[in-house]
Amino acid sequence: MEGVGGDGASAAAALNQQRLELSKLFQYYLDKTTPHATYRWIGTFVFALLYALRVYSVQGFYVVTYGLGIYVLNLLIGFLSPLVDPELEPSDGPMLPTKGSDEFKPFIRRLPEFKFWYAITKAFCVAFVMTFFSLFDVPVFWPILLCYWIVLFVLTMRRQITHMIKYKYVPFNLGKQVNSLVIYVVVYISTSI
């Protein structure tokens, strides 16, 4: 009887060890992809394309797609937002420059590019796996979900762009600072149409 309990504990320890080794191996390869942003995003685009083809071929899983779209929109907001939001929390730490005479401070994202990529890739993989279970295929009229998501996207991006203009920051590295003024004008005109 004592041997049975000991075998169960050793099996659990072996399983735990194997899971730890797989986790380390996964993290090793994930770390190796860090400097290769272009290839990472190409891979994510391929996953997104596979997902879109799967949804198109089965003509369903629109609620899963809508949830995926909301999640990606949420990630995009984090990617475009500064780490320290000047509107919410005035801080003694690095702040965004608000005047031309202010010292240049780099834009620090609330959600770094690598975490943004990783979260989007995981989301597409999870959504793809969900399309194989009929439990998640809730019958809905998909054009309403699409219209609602587009309205949500436009309103959210308008608020984000207004915030960017108000606090004078551009979350992308565009070279000279003169380029940011041109982008503000183009974005402002496109949102006011």
PDB file of C-alpha atoms in Angstrom:
ATOM      1  CA  MET A   1       0.000   0.000   0.000  1.00  0.00           C
ATOM      2  CA  GLU A   2       2.838   2.397   0.763  1.00  0.00           C
ATOM      3  CA  GLY A   3       4.336   1.830  -2.683  1.00  0.00           C
ATOM      4  CA  VAL A   4       1.167   2.955  -4.443  1.00  0.00           C
ATOM      5  CA  GLY A   5       1.197   6.390  -2.775  1.00  0.00           C
ATOM      6  CA  GLY A   6       4.901   6.779  -3.478  1.00  0.00           C
ATOM      7  CA  ASP A   7       4.412   5.944  -7.166  1.00  0.00           C
ATOM      8  CA  GLY A   8       1.701   8.593  -7.485  1.00  0.00           C
ATOM      9  CA  ALA A   9       3.899  11.241  -5.912  1.00  0.00           C
ATOM     10  CA  SER A  10       6.864  10.341  -8.121  1.00  0.00           C
ATOM     11  CA  ALA A  11       4.651  10.344 -11.226  1.00  0.00           C
ATOM     12  CA  ALA A  12       3.369  13.791 -10.316  1.00  0.00           C
ATOM     13  CA  ALA A  13       6.930  15.007  -9.706  1.00  0.00           C
ATOM     14  CA  ALA A  14       8.048  13.580 -13.069  1.00  0.00           C
ATOM     15  CA  LEU A  15       5.116  15.229 -14.812  1.00  0.00           C
ATOM     16  CA  ASN A  16       5.915  18.514 -13.082  1.00  0.00           C
ATOM     17  CA  GLN A  17       9.574  18.233 -14.140  1.00  0.00           C
ATOM     18  CA  GLN A  18       8.574  17.527 -17.732  1.00  0.00           C
ATOM     19  CA  ARG A  19       6.205  20.502 -17.755  1.00  0.00           C
ATOM     20  CA  LEU A  20       8.981  22.729 -16.392  1.00  0.00           C
ATOM     21  CA  GLU A  21      11.404  21.554 -19.086  1.00  0.00           C
ATOM     22  CA  LEU A  22       8.835  22.207 -21.825  1.00  0.00           C
ATOM     23  CA  SER A  23       8.158  25.651 -20.376  1.00  0.00           C
ATOM     24  CA  LYS A  24      11.874  26.466 -20.391  1.00  0.00           C
ATOM     25  CA  LEU A  25      12.236  25.223 -23.966  1.00  0.00           C
ATOM     26  CA  PHE A  26       9.251  27.315 -25.086  1.00  0.00           C
ATOM     27  CA  GLN A  27      10.659  30.397 -23.329  1.00  0.00           C
ATOM     28  CA  TYR A  28      14.067  29.790 -24.945  1.00  0.00           C
ATOM     29  CA  TYR A  29      12.594  29.828 -28.452  1.00  0.00           C
ATOM     30  CA  LEU A  30      10.316  32.734 -27.600  1.00  0.00           C
ATOM     31  CA  ASP A  31      13.347  34.737 -26.445  1.00  0.00           C
ATOM     32  CA  LYS A  32      15.167  33.890 -29.683  1.00  0.00           C
ATOM     33  CA  THR A  33      12.328  35.505 -31.685  1.00  0.00           C
ATOM     34  CA  THR A  34      12.604  38.829 -29.847  1.00  0.00           C
ATOM     35  CA  PRO A  35      14.930  40.631 -32.307  1.00  0.00           C
ATOM     36  CA  HIS A  36      13.062  39.360 -35.387  1.00  0.00           C
ATOM     37  CA  ALA A  37       9.981  41.587 -35.271  1.00  0.00           C
ATOM     38  CA  THR A  38       9.225  41.431 -38.991  1.00  0.00           C
ATOM     39  CA  TYR A  39       9.209  37.634 -39.086  1.00  0.00           C
ATOM     40  CA  ARG A  40       7.143  37.465 -35.893  1.00  0.00           C
ATOM     41  CA  TRP A  41       4.481  39.713 -37.382  1.00  0.00           C
ATOM     42  CA  ILE A  42       4.497  37.773 -40.649  1.00  0.00           C
ATOM     43  CA  GLY A  43       3.853  34.605 -38.637  1.00  0.00           C
ATOM     44  CA  THR A  44       1.005  36.302 -36.778  1.00  0.00           C
ATOM     45  CA  PHE A  45      -0.463  37.479 -40.075  1.00  0.00           C
ATOM     46  CA  VAL A  46      -0.351  33.856 -41.304  1.00  0.00           C
ATOM     47  CA  PHE A  47      -2.194  32.729 -38.128  1.00  0.00           C
ATOM     48  CA  ALA A  48      -4.777  35.485 -38.654  1.00  0.00           C
ATOM     49  CA  LEU A  49      -5.219  34.447 -42.279  1.00  0.00           C
ATOM     50  CA  LEU A  50      -5.675  30.791 -41.264  1.00  0.00           C
ATOM     51  CA  TYR A  51      -8.259  31.864 -38.718  1.00  0.00           C
ATOM     52  CA  ALA A  52     -10.116  33.992 -41.273  1.00  0.00           C
ATOM     53  CA  LEU A  53     -10.119  31.114 -43.765  1.00  0.00           C
ATOM     54  CA  ARG A  54     -11.423  28.745 -41.091  1.00  0.00           C
ATOM     55  CA  VAL A  55     -14.264  31.102 -40.119  1.00  0.00           C
ATOM     56  CA  TYR A  56     -15.094  31.694 -43.773  1.00  0.00           C
ATOM     57  CA  SER A  57     -15.088  27.982 -44.604  1.00  0.00           C
ATOM     58  CA  VAL A  58     -17.375  26.967 -41.715  1.00  0.00           C
ATOM     59  CA  GLN A  59     -19.560  30.087 -42.015  1.00  0.00           C
ATOM     60  CA  GLY A  60     -19.826  30.479 -38.273  1.00  0.00           C
ATOM     61  CA  PHE A  61     -18.108  31.407 -35.011  1.00  0.00           C
ATOM     62  CA  TYR A  62     -18.937  35.083 -35.451  1.00  0.00           C
ATOM     63  CA  VAL A  63     -19.207  35.680 -31.704  1.00  0.00           C
ATOM     64  CA  VAL A  64     -15.702  34.257 -31.267  1.00  0.00           C
ATOM     65  CA  THR A  65     -14.484  36.569 -34.021  1.00  0.00           C
ATOM     66  CA  TYR A  66     -16.223  39.543 -32.408  1.00  0.00           C
ATOM     67  CA  GLY A  67     -14.628  38.719 -29.041  1.00  0.00           C
ATOM     68  CA  LEU A  68     -11.260  38.399 -30.763  1.00  0.00           C
ATOM     69  CA  GLY A  69     -11.774  41.796 -32.401  1.00  0.00           C
ATOM     70  CA  ILE A  70     -12.643  43.455 -29.075  1.00  0.00           C
ATOM     71  CA  TYR A  71      -9.583  41.871 -27.441  1.00  0.00           C
ATOM     72  CA  VAL A  72      -7.268  43.009 -30.260  1.00  0.00           C
ATOM     73  CA  LEU A  73      -8.745  46.522 -30.021  1.00  0.00           C
ATOM     74  CA  ASN A  74      -8.043  46.536 -26.290  1.00  0.00           C
ATOM     75  CA  LEU A  75      -4.444  45.450 -26.948  1.00  0.00           C
ATOM     76  CA  LEU A  76      -4.076  48.155 -29.596  1.00  0.00           C
ATOM     77  CA  ILE A  77      -5.153  50.822 -27.109  1.00  0.00           C
ATOM     78  CA  GLY A  78      -2.494  49.610 -24.677  1.00  0.00           C
ATOM     79  CA  PHE A  79       0.082  49.605 -27.466  1.00  0.00           C
ATOM     80  CA  LEU A  80      -0.725  53.191 -28.482  1.00  0.00           C
ATOM     81  CA  SER A  81      -0.933  54.561 -24.930  1.00  0.00           C
ATOM     82  CA  PRO A  82       1.971  55.952 -22.915  1.00  0.00           C
ATOM     83  CA  LEU A  83       3.112  54.123 -19.799  1.00  0.00           C
ATOM     84  CA  VAL A  84       2.346  57.164 -17.661  1.00  0.00           C
ATOM     85  CA  ASP A  85      -0.874  58.785 -18.813  1.00  0.00           C
ATOM     86  CA  PRO A  86      -0.537  62.534 -18.135  1.00  0.00           C
ATOM     87  CA  GLU A  87      -4.325  62.819 -17.889  1.00  0.00           C
ATOM     88  CA  LEU A  88      -4.723  60.272 -15.105  1.00  0.00           C
ATOM     89  CA  GLU A  89      -1.638  60.360 -12.946  1.00  0.00           C
ATOM     90  CA  PRO A  90       0.780  63.262 -12.785  1.00  0.00           C
ATOM     91  CA  SER A  91       4.049  61.605 -11.891  1.00  0.00           C
ATOM     92  CA  ASP A  92       7.587  62.509 -10.935  1.00  0.00           C
ATOM     93  CA  GLY A  93       8.820  59.895 -13.427  1.00  0.00           C
ATOM     94  CA  PRO A  94       9.340  60.287 -17.174  1.00  0.00           C
ATOM     95  CA  MET A  95       6.609  62.468 -18.624  1.00  0.00           C
ATOM     96  CA  LEU A  96       5.793  63.240 -22.225  1.00  0.00           C
ATOM     97  CA  PRO A  97       7.199  66.569 -23.442  1.00  0.00           C
ATOM     98  CA  THR A  98       4.387  69.098 -23.809  1.00  0.00           C
ATOM     99  CA  LYS A  99       6.309  72.079 -25.200  1.00  0.00           C
ATOM    100  CA  GLY A 100       8.872  72.380 -27.975  1.00  0.00           C
ATOM    101  CA  SER A 101      11.461  73.572 -25.471  1.00  0.00           C
ATOM    102  CA  ASP A 102      11.023  70.486 -23.260  1.00  0.00           C
ATOM    103  CA  GLU A 103      13.771  67.917 -23.199  1.00  0.00           C
ATOM    104  CA  PHE A 104      13.204  64.947 -25.509  1.00  0.00           C
ATOM    105  CA  LYS A 105      11.893  61.930 -23.653  1.00  0.00           C
ATOM    106  CA  PRO A 106      11.315  58.682 -25.513  1.00  0.00           C
ATOM    107  CA  PHE A 107       7.826  57.311 -25.803  1.00  0.00           C
ATOM    108  CA  ILE A 108       7.398  54.386 -23.408  1.00  0.00           C
ATOM    109  CA  ARG A 109       4.405  52.230 -24.207  1.00  0.00           C
ATOM    110  CA  ARG A 110       1.983  50.829 -21.670  1.00  0.00           C
ATOM    111  CA  LEU A 111       2.083  47.560 -23.650  1.00  0.00           C
ATOM    112  CA  PRO A 112       5.485  46.895 -25.289  1.00  0.00           C
ATOM    113  CA  GLU A 113       5.620  45.637 -28.875  1.00  0.00           C
ATOM    114  CA  PHE A 114       6.765  42.126 -27.962  1.00  0.00           C
ATOM    115  CA  LYS A 115       3.956  41.615 -25.423  1.00  0.00           C
ATOM    116  CA  PHE A 116       1.509  43.114 -27.922  1.00  0.00           C
ATOM    117  CA  TRP A 117       2.628  40.624 -30.585  1.00  0.00           C
ATOM    118  CA  TYR A 118       2.611  37.688 -28.180  1.00  0.00           C
ATOM    119  CA  ALA A 119      -0.888  38.467 -26.882  1.00  0.00           C
ATOM    120  CA  ILE A 120      -2.314  38.864 -30.396  1.00  0.00           C
ATOM    121  CA  THR A 121      -0.693  35.634 -31.577  1.00  0.00           C
ATOM    122  CA  LYS A 122      -2.023  33.718 -28.572  1.00  0.00           C
ATOM    123  CA  ALA A 123      -5.478  35.215 -29.134  1.00  0.00           C
ATOM    124  CA  PHE A 124      -5.589  34.073 -32.761  1.00  0.00           C
ATOM    125  CA  CYS A 125      -4.370  30.594 -31.790  1.00  0.00           C
ATOM    126  CA  VAL A 126      -6.996  30.262 -29.040  1.00  0.00           C
ATOM    127  CA  ALA A 127      -9.735  31.562 -31.346  1.00  0.00           C
ATOM    128  CA  PHE A 128      -8.631  29.096 -34.041  1.00  0.00           C
ATOM    129  CA  VAL A 129      -8.853  26.184 -31.601  1.00  0.00           C
ATOM    130  CA  MET A 130     -12.288  27.400 -30.456  1.00  0.00           C
ATOM    131  CA  THR A 131     -13.588  27.037 -34.025  1.00  0.00           C
ATOM    132  CA  PHE A 132     -13.306  23.258 -33.674  1.00  0.00           C
ATOM    133  CA  PHE A 133     -15.894  23.136 -30.870  1.00  0.00           C
ATOM    134  CA  SER A 134     -19.531  23.657 -31.836  1.00  0.00           C
ATOM    135  CA  LEU A 135     -20.243  24.955 -28.319  1.00  0.00           C
ATOM    136  CA  PHE A 136     -18.767  28.317 -29.361  1.00  0.00           C
ATOM    137  CA  ASP A 137     -20.728  28.569 -32.610  1.00  0.00           C
ATOM    138  CA  VAL A 138     -23.543  30.776 -31.372  1.00  0.00           C
ATOM    139  CA  PRO A 139     -25.971  31.710 -34.167  1.00  0.00           C
ATOM    140  CA  VAL A 140     -25.988  35.489 -34.616  1.00  0.00           C
ATOM    141  CA  PHE A 141     -26.597  37.944 -37.418  1.00  0.00           C
ATOM    142  CA  TRP A 142     -22.971  38.805 -38.125  1.00  0.00           C
ATOM    143  CA  PRO A 143     -23.471  42.145 -39.966  1.00  0.00           C
ATOM    144  CA  ILE A 144     -24.748  43.713 -36.732  1.00  0.00           C
ATOM    145  CA  LEU A 145     -21.648  42.545 -34.865  1.00  0.00           C
ATOM    146  CA  LEU A 146     -19.431  43.874 -37.639  1.00  0.00           C
ATOM    147  CA  CYS A 147     -21.166  47.274 -37.674  1.00  0.00           C
ATOM    148  CA  TYR A 148     -20.986  47.510 -33.894  1.00  0.00           C
ATOM    149  CA  TRP A 149     -17.272  46.637 -33.910  1.00  0.00           C
ATOM    150  CA  ILE A 150     -16.553  49.239 -36.616  1.00  0.00           C
ATOM    151  CA  VAL A 151     -18.403  51.935 -34.632  1.00  0.00           C
ATOM    152  CA  LEU A 152     -16.534  50.911 -31.482  1.00  0.00           C
ATOM    153  CA  PHE A 153     -13.211  50.996 -33.346  1.00  0.00           C
ATOM    154  CA  VAL A 154     -13.851  54.444 -34.848  1.00  0.00           C
ATOM    155  CA  LEU A 155     -14.969  55.952 -31.527  1.00  0.00           C
ATOM    156  CA  THR A 156     -12.075  54.412 -29.620  1.00  0.00           C
ATOM    157  CA  MET A 157      -9.465  55.507 -32.159  1.00  0.00           C
ATOM    158  CA  ARG A 158     -10.936  59.000 -32.296  1.00  0.00           C
ATOM    159  CA  ARG A 159     -10.585  59.262 -28.510  1.00  0.00           C
ATOM    160  CA  GLN A 160      -7.035  57.879 -28.670  1.00  0.00           C
ATOM    161  CA  ILE A 161      -6.004  60.252 -31.467  1.00  0.00           C
ATOM    162  CA  THR A 162      -7.522  63.199 -29.594  1.00  0.00           C
ATOM    163  CA  HIS A 163      -5.481  62.180 -26.555  1.00  0.00           C
ATOM    164  CA  MET A 164      -2.355  61.980 -28.721  1.00  0.00           C
ATOM    165  CA  ILE A 165      -2.964  65.439 -30.124  1.00  0.00           C
ATOM    166  CA  LYS A 166      -3.794  66.947 -26.728  1.00  0.00           C
ATOM    167  CA  TYR A 167      -0.604  65.661 -25.098  1.00  0.00           C
ATOM    168  CA  LYS A 168       1.524  65.976 -28.246  1.00  0.00           C
ATOM    169  CA  TYR A 169       2.916  62.484 -28.628  1.00  0.00           C
ATOM    170  CA  VAL A 170       3.229  60.031 -31.471  1.00  0.00           C
ATOM    171  CA  PRO A 171       3.625  56.390 -30.436  1.00  0.00           C
ATOM    172  CA  PHE A 172       5.784  55.558 -33.446  1.00  0.00           C
ATOM    173  CA  ASN A 173       9.388  56.317 -34.253  1.00  0.00           C
ATOM    174  CA  LEU A 174       9.108  58.442 -37.375  1.00  0.00           C
ATOM    175  CA  GLY A 175      12.482  60.114 -37.493  1.00  0.00           C
ATOM    176  CA  LYS A 176      12.449  63.917 -37.366  1.00  0.00           C
ATOM    177  CA  GLN A 177       9.982  65.679 -35.123  1.00  0.00           C
ATOM    178  CA  VAL A 178       8.625  67.681 -38.086  1.00  0.00           C
ATOM    179  CA  ASN A 179       7.015  64.454 -39.341  1.00  0.00           C
ATOM    180  CA  SER A 180       4.865  64.233 -36.219  1.00  0.00           C
ATOM    181  CA  LEU A 181       3.171  67.561 -37.016  1.00  0.00           C
ATOM    182  CA  VAL A 182       2.294  66.291 -40.495  1.00  0.00           C
ATOM    183  CA  ILE A 183       0.852  63.102 -39.009  1.00  0.00           C
ATOM    184  CA  TYR A 184      -1.220  65.071 -36.482  1.00  0.00           C
ATOM    185  CA  VAL A 185      -2.706  67.163 -39.291  1.00  0.00           C
ATOM    186  CA  VAL A 186      -3.458  64.134 -41.498  1.00  0.00           C
ATOM    187  CA  VAL A 187      -4.983  62.165 -38.613  1.00  0.00           C
ATOM    188  CA  TYR A 188      -7.006  65.137 -37.399  1.00  0.00           C
ATOM    189  CA  ILE A 189      -8.406  65.773 -40.870  1.00  0.00           C
ATOM    190  CA  SER A 190      -9.250  62.100 -41.382  1.00  0.00           C
ATOM    191  CA  THR A 191     -11.124  61.879 -38.057  1.00  0.00           C
ATOM    192  CA  SER A 192     -13.103  65.059 -38.651  1.00  0.00           C
ATOM    193  CA  ILE A 193     -14.502  63.824 -41.975  1.00  0.00           C
TER     194      ILE A 193
END
